[in-house]
Amino acid sequence: MSFQTSALILSWIAILLLAFTVSGLVRQVHALSSGAVRRRPESVGLRPGAPAPGFARLAPVPPAAPLVLLFLEPDCGTCTEVLAEASGHVERPGLEFRVLYRDTPSAQAAGLPITVLGGQAELFERYDALATPFATVVDRAGRVLRAGPLGSRAALRRLLDDIDSPPGGSPSAVTTNQGGRA
C-alpha cells in the first residue's frame, strides 16, 4: 500500500468521524432547544390575586391606597437609586410605601420619610423576592396586584404610573407580572 492510499483512507476515516460528531451535536442542540421552547420560564414573585403574607404586620392599619413593597439590599447600587426614586413619590396621593431589607437597612434609608423595615429575610422568602430591587404591589384588601424585579429608577416610575392608571380603569384590578389583565 502506498503512502497516498494510506493518507486517503485515513482522511476518509477522519471525515466519517467528524460527520458522526457533528450529527451528534446537532441532535443535542435540537433536543435542548425543543425542550427549552416547551418549558415555560418560571415567574418570580407571588401570583396576582394571592394573599399578601404578613400583610397585617406590614400595614397594621389597613392602607387607604395600594401598598408598594420594595425589597432592597444595602450594598446594591440599583437599590439605592430605586430608594431615591421612591422617596420622591412619598407624598404622591394614592400610594403607600414599605421598604424591606433582608438584614440591616442602608444608612441612606434611615433619613427618609418612608417606613423602613430591617430584618425581613422571612418576607423576602415568602414574597419570592429572589433578586433586588424587587417590588410587590398589594391592594387595600391584602391581595397582590403585581410583583416583579425592578431594573432601574425608570422601572419603578412606570410601575407607579401603572398603579395610578391601571388597565380597565379600576384601581383594584388584578394585573399580571407583565401588566396585562388576569
PDB file of C-alpha atoms in Angstrom:
ATOM      1  CA  MET A   1       0.000   0.000   0.000  1.00  0.00           C
ATOM      2  CA  SER A   2       1.427   3.352  -0.968  1.00  0.00           C
ATOM      3  CA  PHE A   3       1.653   6.458   1.173  1.00  0.00           C
ATOM      4  CA  GLN A   4      -1.019   8.235  -0.891  1.00  0.00           C
ATOM      5  CA  THR A   5      -3.519   5.391  -0.453  1.00  0.00           C
ATOM      6  CA  SER A   6      -2.916   5.270   3.306  1.00  0.00           C
ATOM      7  CA  ALA A   7      -3.366   9.038   3.559  1.00  0.00           C
ATOM      8  CA  LEU A   8      -6.591   8.853   1.525  1.00  0.00           C
ATOM      9  CA  ILE A   9      -8.039   6.087   3.757  1.00  0.00           C
ATOM     10  CA  LEU A  10      -7.106   7.969   6.934  1.00  0.00           C
ATOM     11  CA  SER A  11      -8.664  11.155   5.514  1.00  0.00           C
ATOM     12  CA  TRP A  12     -11.960   9.346   4.805  1.00  0.00           C
ATOM     13  CA  ILE A  13     -11.978   7.836   8.311  1.00  0.00           C
ATOM     14  CA  ALA A  14     -11.385  11.312   9.811  1.00  0.00           C
ATOM     15  CA  ILE A  15     -14.206  12.757   7.687  1.00  0.00           C
ATOM     16  CA  LEU A  16     -16.616  10.000   8.830  1.00  0.00           C
ATOM     17  CA  LEU A  17     -15.706  10.543  12.497  1.00  0.00           C
ATOM     18  CA  LEU A  18     -16.209  14.276  12.070  1.00  0.00           C
ATOM     19  CA  ALA A  19     -19.595  13.688  10.403  1.00  0.00           C
ATOM     20  CA  PHE A  20     -20.737  11.451  13.299  1.00  0.00           C
ATOM     21  CA  THR A  21     -19.585  14.038  15.835  1.00  0.00           C
ATOM     22  CA  VAL A  22     -21.381  16.888  14.065  1.00  0.00           C
ATOM     23  CA  SER A  23     -24.518  14.751  13.724  1.00  0.00           C
ATOM     24  CA  GLY A  24     -24.487  14.015  17.472  1.00  0.00           C
ATOM     25  CA  LEU A  25     -24.004  17.688  18.310  1.00  0.00           C
ATOM     26  CA  VAL A  26     -26.850  18.712  16.020  1.00  0.00           C
ATOM     27  CA  ARG A  27     -29.143  16.189  17.760  1.00  0.00           C
ATOM     28  CA  GLN A  28     -28.153  17.509  21.197  1.00  0.00           C
ATOM     29  CA  VAL A  29     -28.749  21.129  20.175  1.00  0.00           C
ATOM     30  CA  HIS A  30     -32.125  20.168  18.711  1.00  0.00           C
ATOM     31  CA  ALA A  31     -33.113  18.293  21.881  1.00  0.00           C
ATOM     32  CA  LEU A  32     -32.047  21.192  24.111  1.00  0.00           C
ATOM     33  CA  SER A  33     -33.761  23.850  22.024  1.00  0.00           C
ATOM     34  CA  SER A  34     -37.019  21.921  21.697  1.00  0.00           C
ATOM     35  CA  GLY A  35     -37.001  21.248  25.445  1.00  0.00           C
ATOM     36  CA  ALA A  36     -36.413  24.941  26.210  1.00  0.00           C
ATOM     37  CA  VAL A  37     -39.243  26.004  23.918  1.00  0.00           C
ATOM     38  CA  ARG A  38     -41.738  23.648  25.574  1.00  0.00           C
ATOM     39  CA  ARG A  39     -40.793  24.679  29.105  1.00  0.00           C
ATOM     40  CA  ARG A  40     -42.349  27.934  30.212  1.00  0.00           C
ATOM     41  CA  PRO A  41     -39.995  30.103  32.283  1.00  0.00           C
ATOM     42  CA  GLU A  42     -40.895  30.288  35.943  1.00  0.00           C
ATOM     43  CA  SER A  43     -42.020  33.669  37.148  1.00  0.00           C
ATOM     44  CA  VAL A  44     -40.767  35.213  40.348  1.00  0.00           C
ATOM     45  CA  GLY A  45     -42.875  36.846  42.984  1.00  0.00           C
ATOM     46  CA  LEU A  46     -46.342  35.981  44.129  1.00  0.00           C
ATOM     47  CA  ARG A  47     -49.107  35.498  41.607  1.00  0.00           C
ATOM     48  CA  PRO A  48     -51.612  38.331  41.236  1.00  0.00           C
ATOM     49  CA  GLY A  49     -54.619  37.749  43.456  1.00  0.00           C
ATOM     50  CA  ALA A  50     -52.648  35.777  46.055  1.00  0.00           C
ATOM     51  CA  PRO A  51     -52.944  36.892  49.682  1.00  0.00           C
ATOM     52  CA  ALA A  52     -50.005  39.036  50.774  1.00  0.00           C
ATOM     53  CA  PRO A  53     -48.017  37.271  53.518  1.00  0.00           C
ATOM     54  CA  GLY A  54     -47.595  39.248  56.720  1.00  0.00           C
ATOM     55  CA  PHE A  55     -49.921  41.975  55.474  1.00  0.00           C
ATOM     56  CA  ALA A  56     -51.244  42.766  58.962  1.00  0.00           C
ATOM     57  CA  ARG A  57     -47.670  43.276  60.178  1.00  0.00           C
ATOM     58  CA  LEU A  58     -46.750  45.462  57.180  1.00  0.00           C
ATOM     59  CA  ALA A  59     -49.931  47.537  57.400  1.00  0.00           C
ATOM     60  CA  PRO A  60     -51.350  47.368  60.958  1.00  0.00           C
ATOM     61  CA  VAL A  61     -53.957  49.894  59.879  1.00  0.00           C
ATOM     62  CA  PRO A  62     -55.482  48.919  56.529  1.00  0.00           C
ATOM     63  CA  PRO A  63     -53.970  51.270  53.961  1.00  0.00           C
ATOM     64  CA  ALA A  64     -56.140  53.810  52.197  1.00  0.00           C
ATOM     65  CA  ALA A  65     -54.248  53.156  48.959  1.00  0.00           C
ATOM     66  CA  PRO A  66     -52.250  50.363  47.329  1.00  0.00           C
ATOM     67  CA  LEU A  67     -49.167  49.392  49.300  1.00  0.00           C
ATOM     68  CA  VAL A  68     -45.870  49.262  47.394  1.00  0.00           C
ATOM     69  CA  LEU A  69     -43.382  46.893  48.988  1.00  0.00           C
ATOM     70  CA  LEU A  70     -39.787  47.464  47.921  1.00  0.00           C
ATOM     71  CA  PHE A  71     -37.345  44.650  48.673  1.00  0.00           C
ATOM     72  CA  LEU A  72     -33.843  46.146  48.729  1.00  0.00           C
ATOM     73  CA  GLU A  73     -30.267  45.350  49.767  1.00  0.00           C
ATOM     74  CA  PRO A  74     -27.948  47.981  51.278  1.00  0.00           C
ATOM     75  CA  ASP A  75     -24.972  47.155  49.024  1.00  0.00           C
ATOM     76  CA  CYS A  76     -26.951  47.221  45.753  1.00  0.00           C
ATOM     77  CA  GLY A  77     -26.383  50.305  43.586  1.00  0.00           C
ATOM     78  CA  THR A  78     -29.681  49.984  41.720  1.00  0.00           C
ATOM     79  CA  CYS A  79     -31.474  49.541  45.068  1.00  0.00           C
ATOM     80  CA  THR A  80     -30.062  52.898  46.181  1.00  0.00           C
ATOM     81  CA  GLU A  81     -31.395  54.544  43.021  1.00  0.00           C
ATOM     82  CA  VAL A  82     -34.826  52.897  43.453  1.00  0.00           C
ATOM     83  CA  LEU A  83     -34.941  54.063  47.079  1.00  0.00           C
ATOM     84  CA  ALA A  84     -34.159  57.629  45.991  1.00  0.00           C
ATOM     85  CA  GLU A  85     -36.903  57.442  43.360  1.00  0.00           C
ATOM     86  CA  ALA A  86     -39.402  56.068  45.892  1.00  0.00           C
ATOM     87  CA  SER A  87     -38.593  58.851  48.360  1.00  0.00           C
ATOM     88  CA  GLY A  88     -39.535  61.350  45.650  1.00  0.00           C
ATOM     89  CA  HIS A  89     -43.001  59.775  45.450  1.00  0.00           C
ATOM     90  CA  VAL A  90     -43.791  59.552  49.174  1.00  0.00           C
ATOM     91  CA  GLU A  91     -46.181  62.482  49.050  1.00  0.00           C
ATOM     92  CA  ARG A  92     -47.869  61.159  45.908  1.00  0.00           C
ATOM     93  CA  PRO A  93     -51.548  60.573  46.708  1.00  0.00           C
ATOM     94  CA  GLY A  94     -52.883  57.069  46.303  1.00  0.00           C
ATOM     95  CA  LEU A  95     -49.688  55.223  47.334  1.00  0.00           C
ATOM     96  CA  GLU A  96     -48.071  53.922  50.490  1.00  0.00           C
ATOM     97  CA  PHE A  97     -44.552  52.506  50.654  1.00  0.00           C
ATOM     98  CA  ARG A  98     -42.771  49.953  52.802  1.00  0.00           C
ATOM     99  CA  VAL A  99     -39.073  49.371  52.219  1.00  0.00           C
ATOM    100  CA  LEU A 100     -37.878  45.963  53.384  1.00  0.00           C
ATOM    101  CA  TYR A 101     -34.304  44.874  53.942  1.00  0.00           C
ATOM    102  CA  ARG A 102     -33.223  41.286  54.486  1.00  0.00           C
ATOM    103  CA  ASP A 103     -30.885  42.346  57.304  1.00  0.00           C
ATOM    104  CA  THR A 104     -29.770  45.840  58.300  1.00  0.00           C
ATOM    105  CA  PRO A 105     -31.217  48.799  56.332  1.00  0.00           C
ATOM    106  CA  SER A 106     -28.884  51.097  54.443  1.00  0.00           C
ATOM    107  CA  ALA A 107     -27.749  54.318  56.078  1.00  0.00           C
ATOM    108  CA  GLN A 108     -29.447  56.274  53.261  1.00  0.00           C
ATOM    109  CA  ALA A 109     -32.835  54.781  54.188  1.00  0.00           C
ATOM    110  CA  ALA A 110     -32.622  55.994  57.788  1.00  0.00           C
ATOM    111  CA  GLY A 111     -33.158  59.656  56.935  1.00  0.00           C
ATOM    112  CA  LEU A 112     -36.059  59.235  54.509  1.00  0.00           C
ATOM    113  CA  PRO A 113     -39.768  59.769  55.225  1.00  0.00           C
ATOM    114  CA  ILE A 114     -40.565  56.146  54.277  1.00  0.00           C
ATOM    115  CA  THR A 115     -41.374  53.228  56.551  1.00  0.00           C
ATOM    116  CA  VAL A 116     -38.211  51.107  56.510  1.00  0.00           C
ATOM    117  CA  LEU A 117     -38.148  47.614  57.995  1.00  0.00           C
ATOM    118  CA  GLY A 118     -34.933  45.664  58.575  1.00  0.00           C
ATOM    119  CA  GLY A 119     -34.529  42.000  59.394  1.00  0.00           C
ATOM    120  CA  GLN A 120     -37.197  40.852  56.916  1.00  0.00           C
ATOM    121  CA  ALA A 121     -35.445  37.771  55.465  1.00  0.00           C
ATOM    122  CA  GLU A 122     -38.593  35.722  56.083  1.00  0.00           C
ATOM    123  CA  LEU A 123     -40.708  38.069  53.946  1.00  0.00           C
ATOM    124  CA  PHE A 124     -38.093  38.002  51.159  1.00  0.00           C
ATOM    125  CA  GLU A 125     -38.700  34.245  51.035  1.00  0.00           C
ATOM    126  CA  ARG A 126     -42.475  34.387  51.420  1.00  0.00           C
ATOM    127  CA  TYR A 127     -42.830  37.034  48.683  1.00  0.00           C
ATOM    128  CA  ASP A 128     -40.392  35.118  46.441  1.00  0.00           C
ATOM    129  CA  ALA A 129     -38.198  38.211  46.047  1.00  0.00           C
ATOM    130  CA  LEU A 130     -35.231  36.412  44.522  1.00  0.00           C
ATOM    131  CA  ALA A 131     -33.412  39.447  43.155  1.00  0.00           C
ATOM    132  CA  THR A 132     -33.184  43.014  44.345  1.00  0.00           C
ATOM    133  CA  PRO A 133     -34.538  45.548  43.792  1.00  0.00           C
ATOM    134  CA  PHE A 134     -37.922  43.839  43.763  1.00  0.00           C
ATOM    135  CA  ALA A 135     -41.402  45.343  44.077  1.00  0.00           C
ATOM    136  CA  THR A 136     -44.751  43.917  45.081  1.00  0.00           C
ATOM    137  CA  VAL A 137     -47.939  45.967  44.941  1.00  0.00           C
ATOM    138  CA  VAL A 138     -50.675  44.950  47.375  1.00  0.00           C
ATOM    139  CA  ASP A 139     -54.244  46.276  47.265  1.00  0.00           C
ATOM    140  CA  ARG A 140     -56.141  47.610  50.281  1.00  0.00           C
ATOM    141  CA  ALA A 141     -57.637  44.167  50.950  1.00  0.00           C
ATOM    142  CA  GLY A 142     -54.224  42.489  51.199  1.00  0.00           C
ATOM    143  CA  ARG A 143     -54.140  40.848  47.749  1.00  0.00           C
ATOM    144  CA  VAL A 144     -51.145  41.020  45.433  1.00  0.00           C
ATOM    145  CA  LEU A 145     -51.782  43.164  42.378  1.00  0.00           C
ATOM    146  CA  ARG A 146     -48.376  42.628  40.760  1.00  0.00           C
ATOM    147  CA  ALA A 147     -44.862  41.567  41.624  1.00  0.00           C
ATOM    148  CA  GLY A 148     -41.546  41.609  39.826  1.00  0.00           C
ATOM    149  CA  PRO A 149     -37.951  42.747  39.792  1.00  0.00           C
ATOM    150  CA  LEU A 150     -37.085  46.376  39.115  1.00  0.00           C
ATOM    151  CA  GLY A 151     -34.064  47.113  36.990  1.00  0.00           C
ATOM    152  CA  SER A 152     -33.920  50.876  37.346  1.00  0.00           C
ATOM    153  CA  ARG A 153     -35.484  54.053  38.668  1.00  0.00           C
ATOM    154  CA  ALA A 154     -37.476  54.255  35.451  1.00  0.00           C
ATOM    155  CA  ALA A 155     -38.958  50.799  36.092  1.00  0.00           C
ATOM    156  CA  LEU A 156     -40.248  51.985  39.472  1.00  0.00           C
ATOM    157  CA  ARG A 157     -41.665  55.136  37.848  1.00  0.00           C
ATOM    158  CA  ARG A 158     -43.513  53.001  35.253  1.00  0.00           C
ATOM    159  CA  LEU A 159     -44.844  50.736  37.997  1.00  0.00           C
ATOM    160  CA  LEU A 160     -46.161  53.709  39.974  1.00  0.00           C
ATOM    161  CA  ASP A 161     -47.727  55.228  36.859  1.00  0.00           C
ATOM    162  CA  ASP A 162     -49.432  51.883  36.139  1.00  0.00           C
ATOM    163  CA  ILE A 163     -50.879  51.896  39.656  1.00  0.00           C
ATOM    164  CA  ASP A 164     -52.305  55.377  39.068  1.00  0.00           C
ATOM    165  CA  SER A 165     -53.860  54.374  35.745  1.00  0.00           C
ATOM    166  CA  PRO A 166     -54.421  50.593  35.744  1.00  0.00           C
ATOM    167  CA  PRO A 167     -55.779  48.806  32.672  1.00  0.00           C
ATOM    168  CA  GLY A 168     -59.550  48.929  32.585  1.00  0.00           C
ATOM    169  CA  GLY A 169     -59.707  51.972  34.860  1.00  0.00           C
ATOM    170  CA  SER A 170     -60.335  50.060  38.109  1.00  0.00           C
ATOM    171  CA  PRO A 171     -57.778  50.814  40.823  1.00  0.00           C
ATOM    172  CA  SER A 172     -58.168  47.357  42.334  1.00  0.00           C
ATOM    173  CA  ALA A 173     -57.900  45.447  39.052  1.00  0.00           C
ATOM    174  CA  VAL A 174     -55.692  42.386  39.349  1.00  0.00           C
ATOM    175  CA  THR A 175     -52.834  42.510  36.844  1.00  0.00           C
ATOM    176  CA  THR A 176     -50.238  40.003  35.794  1.00  0.00           C
ATOM    177  CA  ASN A 177     -46.477  40.439  36.168  1.00  0.00           C
ATOM    178  CA  GLN A 178     -46.409  41.629  32.571  1.00  0.00           C
ATOM    179  CA  GLY A 179     -49.090  44.255  33.107  1.00  0.00           C
ATOM    180  CA  GLY A 180     -51.990  42.515  31.354  1.00  0.00           C
ATOM    181  CA  ARG A 181     -55.381  41.648  32.851  1.00  0.00           C
ATOM    182  CA  ALA A 182     -55.657  38.335  34.705  1.00  0.00           C
TER     183      ALA A 182
END
